[in-house]
XYZ file of N, CA and C in Angstrom:
876
model
N 97.131 176.960 76.422
C 98.566 177.170 76.576
C 99.183 177.589 75.251
N 100.062 178.557 75.289
C 100.747 179.007 74.077
C 101.803 177.964 73.689
N 101.731 177.500 72.438
C 102.754 176.593 71.948
C 104.059 177.310 71.747
N 105.171 176.574 71.885
C 106.499 177.172 71.746
C 107.376 176.223 70.920
N 108.120 176.827 70.010
C 109.032 176.045 69.184
C 110.288 176.810 68.884
N 111.128 176.199 68.045
C 112.356 176.841 67.597
C 112.585 176.474 66.134
N 113.348 177.307 65.461
C 113.671 177.093 64.056
C 115.069 176.527 63.927
N 115.218 175.489 63.079
C 116.527 175.085 62.590
C 116.724 175.803 61.282
N 117.576 176.807 61.285
C 117.722 177.635 60.074
C 118.624 176.962 59.040
N 118.305 177.106 57.765
C 119.100 176.431 56.724
C 120.440 177.070 56.453
N 120.801 178.088 57.220
C 122.174 178.578 57.175
C 123.118 177.521 57.768
N 122.537 176.609 58.564
C 123.303 175.492 59.112
C 123.332 174.363 58.089
N 124.456 173.658 58.012
C 124.568 172.547 57.080
C 123.581 171.453 57.438
N 123.043 170.735 56.458
C 122.050 169.697 56.746
C 122.520 168.651 57.769
N 123.798 168.359 57.777
C 124.300 167.338 58.710
C 124.223 167.788 60.173
N 123.964 169.082 60.406
C 123.798 169.559 61.771
C 122.418 169.242 62.323
N 121.462 168.918 61.454
C 120.074 168.753 61.900
C 119.895 167.642 62.916
N 120.605 166.557 62.754
C 120.379 165.401 63.624
C 120.584 165.741 65.087
N 121.675 166.407 65.417
C 121.951 166.702 66.822
C 120.962 167.728 67.375
N 120.564 168.703 66.552
C 119.612 169.716 67.002
C 118.246 169.107 67.217
N 117.798 168.254 66.296
C 116.497 167.635 66.428
C 116.424 166.720 67.634
N 117.437 165.919 67.833
C 117.442 165.010 68.978
C 117.447 165.771 70.298
N 118.235 166.834 70.346
C 118.289 167.621 71.572
C 116.915 168.251 71.848
N 116.284 168.811 70.816
C 114.964 169.396 70.986
C 113.953 168.378 71.507
N 114.007 167.179 70.975
C 113.097 166.120 71.383
C 113.340 165.730 72.835
N 114.578 165.551 73.187
C 114.933 165.113 74.538
C 114.679 166.210 75.571
N 114.801 167.481 75.148
C 114.635 168.600 76.083
C 113.169 168.931 76.327
N 112.268 168.324 75.555
C 110.856 168.551 75.766
C 110.241 169.683 74.967
N 110.988 170.211 73.978
C 110.435 171.259 73.131
C 109.262 170.699 72.349
N 108.227 171.528 72.134
C 107.033 171.012 71.445
C 107.220 170.927 69.942
N 107.863 171.917 69.332
C 107.925 171.981 67.866
C 109.300 172.431 67.398
N 109.758 171.821 66.309
C 110.975 172.254 65.609
C 110.574 172.552 64.175
N 110.868 173.780 63.720
C 110.471 174.203 62.388
C 111.674 174.288 61.458
N 111.444 173.859 60.234
C 112.468 173.829 59.197
C 112.045 174.741 58.059
N 113.014 175.292 57.344
C 112.711 176.176 56.215
C 113.169 175.545 54.910
N 112.407 175.817 53.844
C 112.840 175.445 52.507
C 113.208 176.727 51.772
N 114.321 177.323 52.177
C 114.815 178.534 51.513
C 115.620 178.140 50.291
N 115.354 178.794 49.165
C 116.180 178.559 47.976
C 117.542 179.200 48.226
N 118.596 178.547 47.997
C 118.699 177.202 47.438
C 119.514 176.350 48.409
N 118.910 176.180 49.572
C 119.668 175.591 50.680
C 119.271 174.145 50.956
N 118.110 173.943 51.627
C 117.756 172.563 52.042
C 116.301 172.273 51.706
N 116.025 171.052 51.307
C 114.667 170.647 50.980
C 113.817 170.472 52.214
N 112.555 170.947 52.159
C 111.688 170.863 53.336
C 111.236 169.468 53.664
N 110.793 168.704 52.654
C 110.287 167.349 52.895
C 111.413 166.415 53.345
N 112.560 166.511 52.704
C 113.656 165.603 53.043
C 114.160 165.854 54.463
N 114.311 167.121 54.851
C 114.790 167.406 56.189
C 113.731 167.035 57.232
N 112.451 167.291 56.915
C 111.385 166.942 57.864
C 111.327 165.450 58.086
N 111.444 164.661 57.017
C 111.397 163.205 57.153
C 112.551 162.708 58.032
N 113.730 163.287 57.835
C 114.884 162.886 58.635
C 114.688 163.269 60.104
N 114.250 164.493 60.334
C 114.046 164.947 61.725
C 112.986 164.098 62.437
N 111.916 163.767 61.742
C 110.884 162.928 62.336
C 111.410 161.533 62.644
N 112.232 160.997 61.772
C 112.774 159.656 61.991
C 113.779 159.622 63.139
N 114.475 160.731 63.343
C 115.478 160.786 64.406
C 114.886 161.069 65.782
N 113.622 161.410 65.834
C 113.014 161.823 67.105
C 111.799 160.951 67.422
N 111.238 161.147 68.609
C 110.147 160.288 69.074
C 108.835 161.021 69.246
N 108.860 162.312 69.661
C 107.615 162.960 70.057
C 107.439 164.366 69.510
N 108.486 165.034 69.162
C 108.413 166.438 68.788
C 107.660 166.600 67.463
N 106.891 167.684 67.341
C 106.279 168.028 66.056
C 107.336 168.721 65.184
N 107.310 168.433 63.916
C 108.256 169.034 62.978
C 107.476 169.810 61.923
N 107.703 171.123 61.891
C 107.002 171.980 60.955
C 107.857 172.309 59.741
N 107.221 172.411 58.582
C 107.901 172.867 57.370
C 107.338 174.229 57.032
N 108.153 175.248 57.194
C 107.619 176.587 57.001
C 108.453 177.436 56.058
N 108.277 177.321 54.766
C 107.124 176.687 54.159
C 107.547 176.057 52.821
N 106.607 175.333 52.197
C 106.822 174.798 50.863
C 106.261 175.805 49.845
N 107.111 176.335 48.946
C 106.615 177.296 47.934
C 105.774 176.560 46.882
N 104.516 176.932 46.742
C 103.647 176.190 45.821
C 104.031 176.319 44.340
N 104.705 177.396 43.904
C 105.084 177.423 42.476
C 106.060 176.298 42.102
N 106.759 175.740 43.067
C 107.759 174.715 42.779
C 107.152 173.312 42.650
N 105.880 173.129 43.065
C 105.361 171.775 43.184
C 103.994 171.602 42.518
N 103.844 170.491 41.848
C 102.501 170.035 41.478
C 101.794 169.660 42.782
N 100.530 170.040 42.899
C 99.812 169.813 44.151
C 99.679 168.324 44.476
N 99.633 167.470 43.466
C 99.550 166.034 43.729
C 100.822 165.556 44.423
N 101.972 166.097 44.058
C 103.228 165.738 44.712
C 103.227 166.215 46.155
N 102.793 167.450 46.361
C 102.705 167.982 47.719
C 101.830 167.074 48.584
N 100.683 166.659 48.031
C 99.766 165.803 48.784
C 100.394 164.446 49.076
N 101.042 163.853 48.092
C 101.687 162.551 48.293
C 102.750 162.621 49.390
N 103.583 163.657 49.327
C 104.648 163.795 50.328
C 104.060 164.028 51.716
N 103.080 164.911 51.813
C 102.480 165.211 53.112
C 101.783 163.989 53.684
N 101.039 163.289 52.850
C 100.319 162.113 53.309
C 101.287 161.042 53.794
N 102.381 160.865 53.086
C 103.372 159.865 53.479
C 103.942 160.187 54.858
N 104.290 161.458 55.085
C 104.828 161.835 56.401
C 103.794 161.573 57.484
N 102.527 161.935 57.230
C 101.502 161.761 58.256
C 101.181 160.281 58.500
N 101.289 159.449 57.493
C 101.066 158.023 57.724
C 102.206 157.404 58.541
N 103.423 157.854 58.305
C 104.581 157.287 59.018
C 104.738 157.864 60.418
N 104.361 159.150 60.573
C 104.563 159.844 61.849
C 103.275 160.566 62.235
N 102.225 159.849 62.575
C 100.904 160.455 62.784
C 100.928 161.584 63.818
N 100.318 162.710 63.440
C 100.149 163.811 64.348
C 101.369 164.678 64.582
N 102.488 164.331 63.948
C 103.729 165.079 64.235
C 104.163 166.055 63.135
N 103.928 165.775 61.869
C 104.308 166.781 60.844
C 103.347 167.963 60.860
N 103.866 169.150 60.578
C 103.048 170.352 60.410
C 103.441 170.966 59.070
N 102.492 171.061 58.160
C 102.790 171.492 56.801
C 102.279 172.900 56.542
N 103.174 173.771 56.078
C 102.785 175.106 55.643
C 103.193 175.291 54.182
N 102.292 175.902 53.412
C 102.571 176.205 52.005
C 102.377 177.702 51.796
N 103.030 178.246 50.778
C 102.880 179.660 50.530
C 103.394 180.068 49.170
N 103.402 181.374 48.929
C 103.772 181.888 47.626
C 105.255 181.633 47.293
N 106.096 181.586 48.315
C 107.538 181.570 48.071
C 108.033 182.984 47.807
N 109.308 183.185 47.906
C 109.925 184.463 47.610
C 109.924 184.656 46.094
N 109.276 185.711 45.628
C 109.041 185.849 44.198
C 110.327 185.944 43.373
N 111.357 186.581 43.900
C 112.630 186.640 43.182
C 113.197 185.242 42.988
N 113.122 184.415 44.023
C 113.614 183.027 43.915
C 112.776 182.245 42.921
N 111.452 182.442 42.942
C 110.625 181.739 41.996
C 110.962 182.146 40.562
N 111.308 183.422 40.386
C 111.718 183.863 39.066
C 113.040 183.235 38.624
N 113.946 183.012 39.563
C 115.231 182.400 39.226
C 115.092 181.008 38.648
N 114.049 180.289 39.052
C 113.876 178.924 38.579
C 112.755 178.794 37.553
N 112.297 179.935 37.049
C 111.283 179.920 36.002
C 109.903 179.503 36.484
N 109.610 179.719 37.775
C 108.337 179.251 38.337
C 107.470 180.382 38.858
N 107.811 181.606 38.559
C 107.048 182.744 39.093
C 105.664 182.797 38.450
N 104.630 182.849 39.283
C 103.256 182.877 38.786
C 102.806 184.300 38.551
N 102.007 184.512 37.505
C 101.471 185.841 37.231
C 100.530 186.277 38.345
N 99.782 185.331 38.917
C 98.860 185.624 40.006
C 99.139 184.667 41.169
N 100.056 185.034 42.073
C 100.385 184.148 43.184
C 99.196 183.816 44.070
N 98.262 184.768 44.248
C 97.115 184.511 45.116
C 96.202 183.444 44.478
N 95.988 183.551 43.175
C 95.167 182.557 42.501
C 95.800 181.177 42.605
N 97.108 181.105 42.374
C 97.810 179.827 42.484
C 97.673 179.238 43.885
N 97.887 180.057 44.909
C 97.818 179.551 46.274
C 96.396 179.104 46.599
N 95.389 179.820 46.158
C 94.018 179.416 46.419
C 93.742 178.028 45.800
N 94.100 177.871 44.526
C 93.850 176.600 43.847
C 94.617 175.465 44.506
N 95.862 175.745 44.912
C 96.693 174.729 45.548
C 96.099 174.315 46.910
N 95.716 175.298 47.723
C 95.157 174.991 49.028
C 93.868 174.161 48.917
N 92.992 174.564 48.041
C 91.718 173.841 47.916
C 91.945 172.402 47.462
N 92.818 172.218 46.481
C 93.075 170.877 45.982
C 93.839 170.041 47.019
N 94.804 170.665 47.678
C 95.610 169.930 48.655
C 94.769 169.440 49.823
N 93.944 170.304 50.366
C 93.092 169.907 51.493
C 92.105 168.821 51.081
N 91.599 168.893 49.862
C 90.673 167.863 49.378
C 91.382 166.526 49.230
N 92.571 166.531 48.648
C 93.318 165.288 48.474
C 93.697 164.664 49.811
N 94.125 165.492 50.747
C 94.535 164.968 52.051
C 93.349 164.448 52.847
N 92.155 164.908 52.529
C 90.955 164.403 53.219
C 90.432 163.125 52.571
N 91.123 162.638 51.533
C 90.714 161.396 50.900
C 89.789 161.552 49.712
N 89.524 162.775 49.285
C 88.623 162.990 48.165
C 89.285 162.668 46.833
N 88.467 162.360 45.851
C 88.912 162.218 44.473
C 88.646 163.547 43.776
N 89.681 164.136 43.177
C 89.595 165.518 42.728
C 89.766 165.639 41.228
N 88.857 166.326 40.610
C 88.983 166.783 39.222
C 88.776 168.293 39.222
N 89.747 169.012 38.709
C 89.626 170.477 38.672
C 90.418 171.013 37.503
N 89.938 172.079 36.913
C 90.583 172.721 35.775
C 90.742 174.192 36.106
N 91.740 174.514 36.939
C 91.977 175.880 37.325
C 92.955 176.578 36.406
N 93.283 177.780 36.773
C 94.277 178.525 35.994
C 95.642 177.878 36.100
N 95.965 177.365 37.283
C 97.270 176.758 37.518
C 97.175 175.281 37.903
N 96.192 174.933 38.703
C 96.054 173.554 39.210
C 95.075 172.806 38.331
N 95.535 171.722 37.742
C 94.708 170.903 36.848
C 94.870 169.439 37.264
N 93.772 168.857 37.711
C 93.767 167.448 38.147
C 92.624 166.723 37.464
N 92.879 165.511 37.041
C 91.856 164.695 36.363
C 91.697 163.381 37.114
N 90.657 163.325 37.962
C 90.323 162.079 38.653
C 91.481 161.595 39.525
N 91.991 162.486 40.360
C 93.159 162.177 41.181
C 92.734 161.923 42.631
N 93.207 160.832 43.199
C 92.980 160.525 44.617
C 94.202 159.813 45.155
N 94.492 160.034 46.412
C 95.617 159.370 47.062
C 95.249 157.930 47.440
N 96.134 157.001 47.163
C 95.915 155.623 47.614
C 96.087 155.535 49.141
N 96.966 156.386 49.685
C 97.253 156.347 51.124
C 97.079 157.717 51.740
N 95.841 158.216 51.789
C 95.632 159.511 52.464
C 95.907 159.366 53.961
N 96.129 160.460 54.670
C 96.320 160.380 56.116
C 95.142 159.690 56.796
N 95.447 158.932 57.825
C 94.386 158.189 58.530
C 93.486 159.123 59.311
N 93.990 160.280 59.716
C 93.204 161.255 60.450
C 93.287 162.606 59.738
N 92.310 163.489 59.935
C 92.385 164.824 59.312
C 93.652 165.557 59.738
N 94.269 166.230 58.786
C 95.501 166.978 59.086
C 95.322 168.426 58.647
N 95.821 169.375 59.427
C 95.686 170.777 59.053
C 96.708 171.189 57.997
N 96.308 172.093 57.136
C 97.217 172.697 56.161
C 97.304 174.187 56.475
N 98.513 174.671 56.677
C 98.740 176.060 57.076
C 99.221 176.855 55.861
N 98.761 178.082 55.759
C 99.205 178.997 54.721
C 100.192 179.990 55.286
N 101.384 180.062 54.722
C 102.355 181.057 55.116
C 102.205 182.295 54.229
N 101.627 183.349 54.776
C 101.256 184.517 53.970
C 101.491 185.798 54.781
N 101.443 186.948 54.063
C 101.644 188.234 54.730
C 100.638 189.297 54.311
N 100.362 189.428 53.004
C 99.521 190.516 52.516
C 98.050 190.350 52.869
N 97.267 191.446 52.814
C 95.858 191.394 53.183
C 95.056 190.377 52.392
N 95.235 190.357 51.059
C 94.454 189.398 50.250
C 94.817 187.976 50.612
N 96.092 187.733 50.839
C 96.532 186.383 51.164
C 96.080 185.968 52.554
N 96.023 186.905 53.488
C 95.537 186.589 54.852
C 94.057 186.242 54.820
N 93.290 186.990 54.025
C 91.872 186.624 53.883
C 91.730 185.250 53.232
N 92.570 184.967 52.257
C 92.568 183.645 51.615
C 92.896 182.550 52.610
N 93.849 182.819 53.521
C 94.170 181.821 54.534
C 92.934 181.490 55.377
N 92.157 182.514 55.708
C 90.935 182.268 56.480
C 89.935 181.472 55.688
N 89.840 181.726 54.376
C 88.887 181.031 53.531
C 89.271 179.582 53.277
N 90.557 179.327 53.010
C 90.943 178.056 52.402
C 91.988 177.259 53.139
N 92.501 177.756 54.269
C 93.516 177.028 55.031
C 93.018 176.756 56.442
N 93.751 175.921 57.146
C 93.403 175.567 58.530
C 94.195 176.374 59.547
N 95.180 177.099 59.055
C 95.998 177.907 59.966
C 96.819 178.870 59.136
N 97.530 179.778 59.813
C 98.346 180.773 59.146
C 99.691 180.863 59.831
N 100.737 180.958 59.019
C 102.095 181.153 59.503
C 102.543 182.555 59.153
N 102.988 183.322 60.182
C 103.467 184.692 59.984
C 104.963 184.752 60.238
N 105.649 185.557 59.460
C 107.104 185.650 59.564
C 107.499 186.497 60.781
N 108.827 186.559 60.986
C 109.355 187.333 62.119
C 109.220 188.829 61.899
N 108.679 189.263 60.762
C 108.401 190.683 60.543
C 107.044 191.072 61.092
N 106.377 190.146 61.777
C 105.051 190.415 62.329
C 105.159 190.853 63.786
N 104.887 192.114 64.038
C 104.831 192.644 65.400
C 103.505 192.244 66.021
N 103.324 192.456 67.327
C 102.012 192.185 67.915
C 100.873 192.903 67.224
N 101.092 194.136 66.790
C 100.030 194.869 66.088
C 99.708 194.203 64.751
N 100.733 193.726 64.059
C 100.508 193.029 62.784
C 99.759 191.714 63.012
N 100.052 191.042 64.099
C 99.332 189.802 64.431
C 97.851 190.087 64.681
N 97.570 191.161 65.391
C 96.158 191.536 65.636
C 95.424 191.794 64.324
N 96.082 192.562 63.444
C 95.456 192.870 62.148
C 95.298 191.607 61.303
N 96.299 190.737 61.370
C 96.209 189.473 60.630
C 95.027 188.641 61.082
N 94.806 188.591 62.397
C 93.661 187.864 62.940
C 92.343 188.414 62.368
N 92.261 189.726 62.305
C 91.030 190.367 61.772
C 90.804 189.956 60.320
N 91.861 190.002 59.507
C 91.740 189.650 58.097
C 91.422 188.168 57.910
N 92.051 187.334 58.709
C 91.760 185.902 58.660
C 90.298 185.641 58.999
N 89.826 186.302 60.048
C 88.422 186.138 60.448
C 87.465 186.605 59.370
N 87.838 187.675 58.663
C 86.993 188.141 57.548
C 86.917 187.066 56.470
N 88.045 186.454 56.177
C 88.045 185.387 55.189
C 87.249 184.189 55.623
N 87.358 183.820 56.881
C 86.597 182.684 57.408
C 85.103 182.970 57.340
N 84.707 184.185 57.687
C 83.301 184.520 57.662
C 82.752 184.504 56.229
N 83.545 185.006 55.273
C 83.072 185.021 53.885
C 82.925 183.612 53.334
N 83.706 182.665 53.870
C 83.625 181.280 53.406
C 82.693 180.437 54.252
N 82.029 181.060 55.228
C 81.113 180.289 56.081
C 81.809 179.360 57.045
N 83.020 179.713 57.435
C 83.805 178.850 58.323
C 83.952 179.430 59.728
N 83.273 180.524 60.016
C 83.507 181.250 61.260
C 83.161 180.431 62.499
N 82.260 179.441 62.379
C 81.853 178.689 63.543
C 82.610 177.375 63.691
N 83.618 177.161 62.868
C 84.364 175.906 62.907
C 85.453 175.948 63.975
N 86.411 175.009 63.865
C 87.513 174.952 64.811
C 88.365 176.215 64.698
N 89.066 176.530 65.793
C 89.892 177.735 65.807
C 90.976 177.655 64.733
N 91.128 178.728 64.046
C 92.173 178.869 63.024
C 93.492 179.132 63.746
N 94.438 178.223 63.594
C 95.707 178.325 64.317
C 96.635 179.345 63.663
N 97.188 180.228 64.483
C 98.157 181.211 64.001
C 99.510 180.941 64.636
N 100.497 180.722 63.765
C 101.875 180.466 64.190
C 102.711 181.672 63.796
N 103.518 182.166 64.718
C 104.309 183.377 64.455
C 105.777 183.112 64.787
N 106.659 183.455 63.863
C 108.085 183.416 64.153
C 108.476 184.655 64.951
N 109.421 184.489 65.863
C 109.953 185.605 66.636
C 111.465 185.529 66.640
N 112.113 186.529 66.011
C 113.574 186.583 66.001
C 114.055 186.783 67.431
N 114.999 185.927 67.865
C 115.421 185.981 69.261
C 116.904 185.603 69.380
N 117.526 186.165 70.394
C 118.917 185.844 70.673
C 119.164 186.048 72.152
N 120.103 185.273 72.694
C 120.512 185.442 74.081
C 122.027 185.416 74.148
N 122.567 185.880 75.252
C 124.018 185.936 75.370
C 124.546 187.351 75.315
N 125.837 187.534 75.497
C 126.397 188.890 75.618
C 126.277 189.745 74.360
N 126.231 189.134 73.171
C 126.145 189.918 71.938
C 124.754 189.824 71.307
N 123.762 189.422 72.098
C 122.419 189.166 71.552
C 121.814 190.387 70.867
N 121.865 191.529 71.525
C 121.223 192.729 70.975
C 121.858 193.134 69.644
N 123.167 193.020 69.557
C 123.868 193.404 68.330
C 123.489 192.457 67.190
N 123.361 191.163 67.499
C 123.032 190.201 66.443
C 121.602 190.387 65.942
N 120.672 190.633 66.868
C 119.290 190.870 66.465
C 119.196 192.124 65.614
N 119.839 193.192 66.058
C 119.786 194.450 65.296
C 120.405 194.277 63.910
N 121.509 193.572 63.831
C 122.165 193.382 62.531
C 121.246 192.641 61.577
N 120.522 191.653 62.066
C 119.630 190.910 61.193
C 118.447 191.773 60.740
N 117.910 192.571 61.664
C 116.813 193.454 61.293
C 117.278 194.502 60.269
N 118.477 195.014 60.445
C 119.011 195.970 59.481
C 119.168 195.320 58.106
N 119.691 194.084 58.088
C 119.882 193.381 56.826
C 118.564 193.154 56.117
N 117.474 192.986 56.867
C 116.155 192.774 56.286
C 115.393 194.071 56.018
N 116.020 195.205 56.346
C 115.364 196.484 56.158
C 114.234 196.728 57.143
N 114.325 196.118 58.335
C 113.254 196.186 59.319
C 113.646 196.905 60.606
N 114.808 197.582 60.585
C 115.309 198.152 61.818
C 114.414 199.260 62.387
N 113.618 199.895 61.539
C 112.769 200.976 62.009
C 111.373 200.512 62.433
N 111.091 199.232 62.289
C 109.769 198.691 62.668
C 109.756 198.381 64.154
N 108.809 198.940 64.912
C 108.821 198.703 66.360
C 108.385 197.291 66.720
N 108.857 196.832 67.878
C 108.400 195.574 68.488
C 108.755 194.345 67.671
N 109.882 194.378 66.965
C 110.348 193.191 66.261
C 111.590 192.661 66.940
N 111.647 191.353 67.115
C 112.827 190.700 67.692
C 112.952 190.951 69.165
N 113.729 190.077 69.801
C 113.974 190.206 71.233
C 115.364 189.680 71.535
N 116.062 190.382 72.396
C 117.405 189.976 72.835
C 117.453 190.051 74.350
N 117.985 189.014 74.974
C 118.092 189.047 76.432
C 117.992 187.676 77.052
N 117.651 187.662 78.329
C 117.554 186.399 79.046
C 116.179 185.765 78.830
N 115.954 184.647 79.516
C 114.697 183.921 79.301
C 113.495 184.762 79.660
N 113.607 185.591 80.680
C 112.480 186.427 81.086
C 112.087 187.417 80.004
N 113.085 188.042 79.401
C 112.790 188.998 78.326
C 112.166 188.309 77.123
N 112.695 187.133 76.775
C 112.156 186.402 75.625
C 110.731 185.947 75.915
N 110.469 185.457 77.127
C 109.127 184.998 77.482
C 108.118 186.141 77.425
N 108.514 187.323 77.811
C 107.616 188.478 77.741
C 107.266 188.825 76.291
N 108.263 188.714 75.409
C 108.007 188.962 73.995
C 107.070 187.908 73.411
N 107.263 186.684 73.813
C 106.355 185.606 73.391
C 104.932 185.901 73.872
N 104.807 186.357 75.101
C 103.473 186.624 75.649
C 102.783 187.769 74.919
N 103.562 188.750 74.498
C 102.954 189.863 73.747
C 102.337 189.369 72.435
N 103.020 188.456 71.786
C 102.466 187.881 70.544
C 101.250 187.006 70.836
N 101.326 186.251 71.929
C 100.187 185.426 72.298
C 98.967 186.273 72.620
N 99.187 187.379 73.322
C 98.087 188.288 73.672
C 97.465 188.878 72.412
N 98.272 189.030 71.357
C 97.803 189.605 70.109
C 97.069 188.615 69.228
N 97.151 187.310 69.588
C 96.412 186.313 68.822
C 97.212 185.137 68.316
N 98.492 185.041 68.676
C 99.303 183.900 68.257
C 98.969 182.681 69.123
N 98.785 181.535 68.482
C 98.579 180.287 69.228
C 99.918 179.603 69.512
N 100.851 179.728 68.580
C 102.195 179.160 68.744
C 103.203 180.199 68.343
N 104.256 180.360 69.138
C 105.358 181.253 68.809
C 106.610 180.396 68.617
N 107.249 180.579 67.490
C 108.433 179.787 67.149
C 109.638 180.723 67.166
N 110.552 180.476 68.069
C 111.697 181.348 68.240
C 112.709 181.067 67.126
N 113.060 182.124 66.432
C 113.933 182.078 65.254
C 115.302 182.655 65.629
N 116.334 181.805 65.695
C 117.652 182.350 66.015
C 118.173 183.223 64.875
N 119.143 184.040 65.172
C 119.760 184.827 64.118
C 120.550 183.890 63.193
N 120.760 184.372 61.961
C 121.466 183.537 61.002
C 122.876 183.208 61.410
N 123.452 184.013 62.319
C 124.819 183.760 62.807
C 124.835 183.210 64.209
N 123.723 182.606 64.662
C 123.677 182.012 66.000
C 124.876 181.068 66.185
N 125.709 181.315 67.204
C 126.938 180.514 67.345
C 126.735 179.139 67.960
N 125.579 178.890 68.571
C 125.377 177.623 69.268
C 123.927 177.174 69.051
N 123.696 176.455 67.957
C 122.318 176.051 67.625
C 121.736 175.137 68.678
N 122.522 174.194 69.160
C 122.030 173.296 70.198
C 121.755 174.064 71.493
N 122.636 174.999 71.815
C 122.437 175.787 73.025
C 121.181 176.642 72.935
N 120.893 177.151 71.731
C 119.677 177.948 71.555
C 118.439 177.103 71.801
N 118.412 175.897 71.277
C 117.270 175.016 71.471
C 117.121 174.673 72.955
N 118.218 174.396 73.612
C 118.161 174.089 75.052
C 117.647 175.283 75.859
N 118.076 176.479 75.480
C 117.603 177.706 76.127
C 116.092 177.841 75.985
N 115.576 177.610 74.780
C 114.121 177.718 74.543
C 113.358 176.695 75.383
N 113.832 175.459 75.347
C 113.108 174.362 76.007
C 113.194 174.419 77.511
N 114.362 174.723 78.036
C 114.585 174.581 79.470
C 114.439 175.905 80.242
N 114.642 177.032 79.595
C 114.579 178.304 80.317
C 113.363 179.150 79.942
N 113.050 179.219 78.646
C 111.923 180.041 78.230
C 110.588 179.335 78.439
N 110.523 178.063 78.080
C 109.255 177.334 78.176
C 108.586 177.405 79.566
N 109.334 177.242 80.658
C 108.684 177.326 81.966
C 108.079 178.704 82.288
N 108.493 179.728 81.580
C 107.998 181.088 81.836
C 106.841 181.488 80.950
N 106.499 180.638 79.988
C 105.387 180.947 79.066
C 104.160 180.173 79.480
N 103.064 180.839 79.839
C 101.856 180.138 80.301
C 101.337 179.182 79.242
């Protein structure tokens, strides 16, 4: 079955999260994803609150920019969430927006090297290993978590470029793709991920989970809002991005991504979505029944 979720966008004030998260949980939505966009809302803090306010829904952080964090801190935060809310947090890490990283003095000369080192150390720490490493960016001396997660937890890489997609296959448990990923891009991403998995000898392991955001809107002005957002992102000329319409139209767009290789599709409202709670209800109650 294709997983389905929705995004709580950080254009909304943090105090709006409680009502959206509770509604998503009560409506039966599988996943609610949060963003750590500079300089709006923290990913770990909002995820912890959303998990505490809900009972069953998975809460994804998409994503934590690795230049901002020492990997030991990332591991401590992730492990704490998984110990308190087993099986419900979903953690994605990535390069971060390079201009934002530059604004805070954290831009790495080699983002791919940094992400590789971070992923390898993070997965080792979360599996309960004691880690010593002297990398270009990640340096740990005899570090182990006192409270690692009780069960294995996946670490997802939020990436886009070919080298980073291969790295996700080599060193991550899943991949998060942005709403700029059309079905064709998802197919190509799967190929690159598989190349990375094969090079690392991981091709026969568990399925590598691919999560894809899909820009979506419903209502009388849906098409205009989707187009305006694509124009603002410079993506208006890219085919097969975004969807506007009723539940049937949205479900068909979700299925196209699933057919291309997405395991979970997370519907991303426009930044000017007028009814965040209504959008979540639409996804859970109208779109979900139409997605196999």
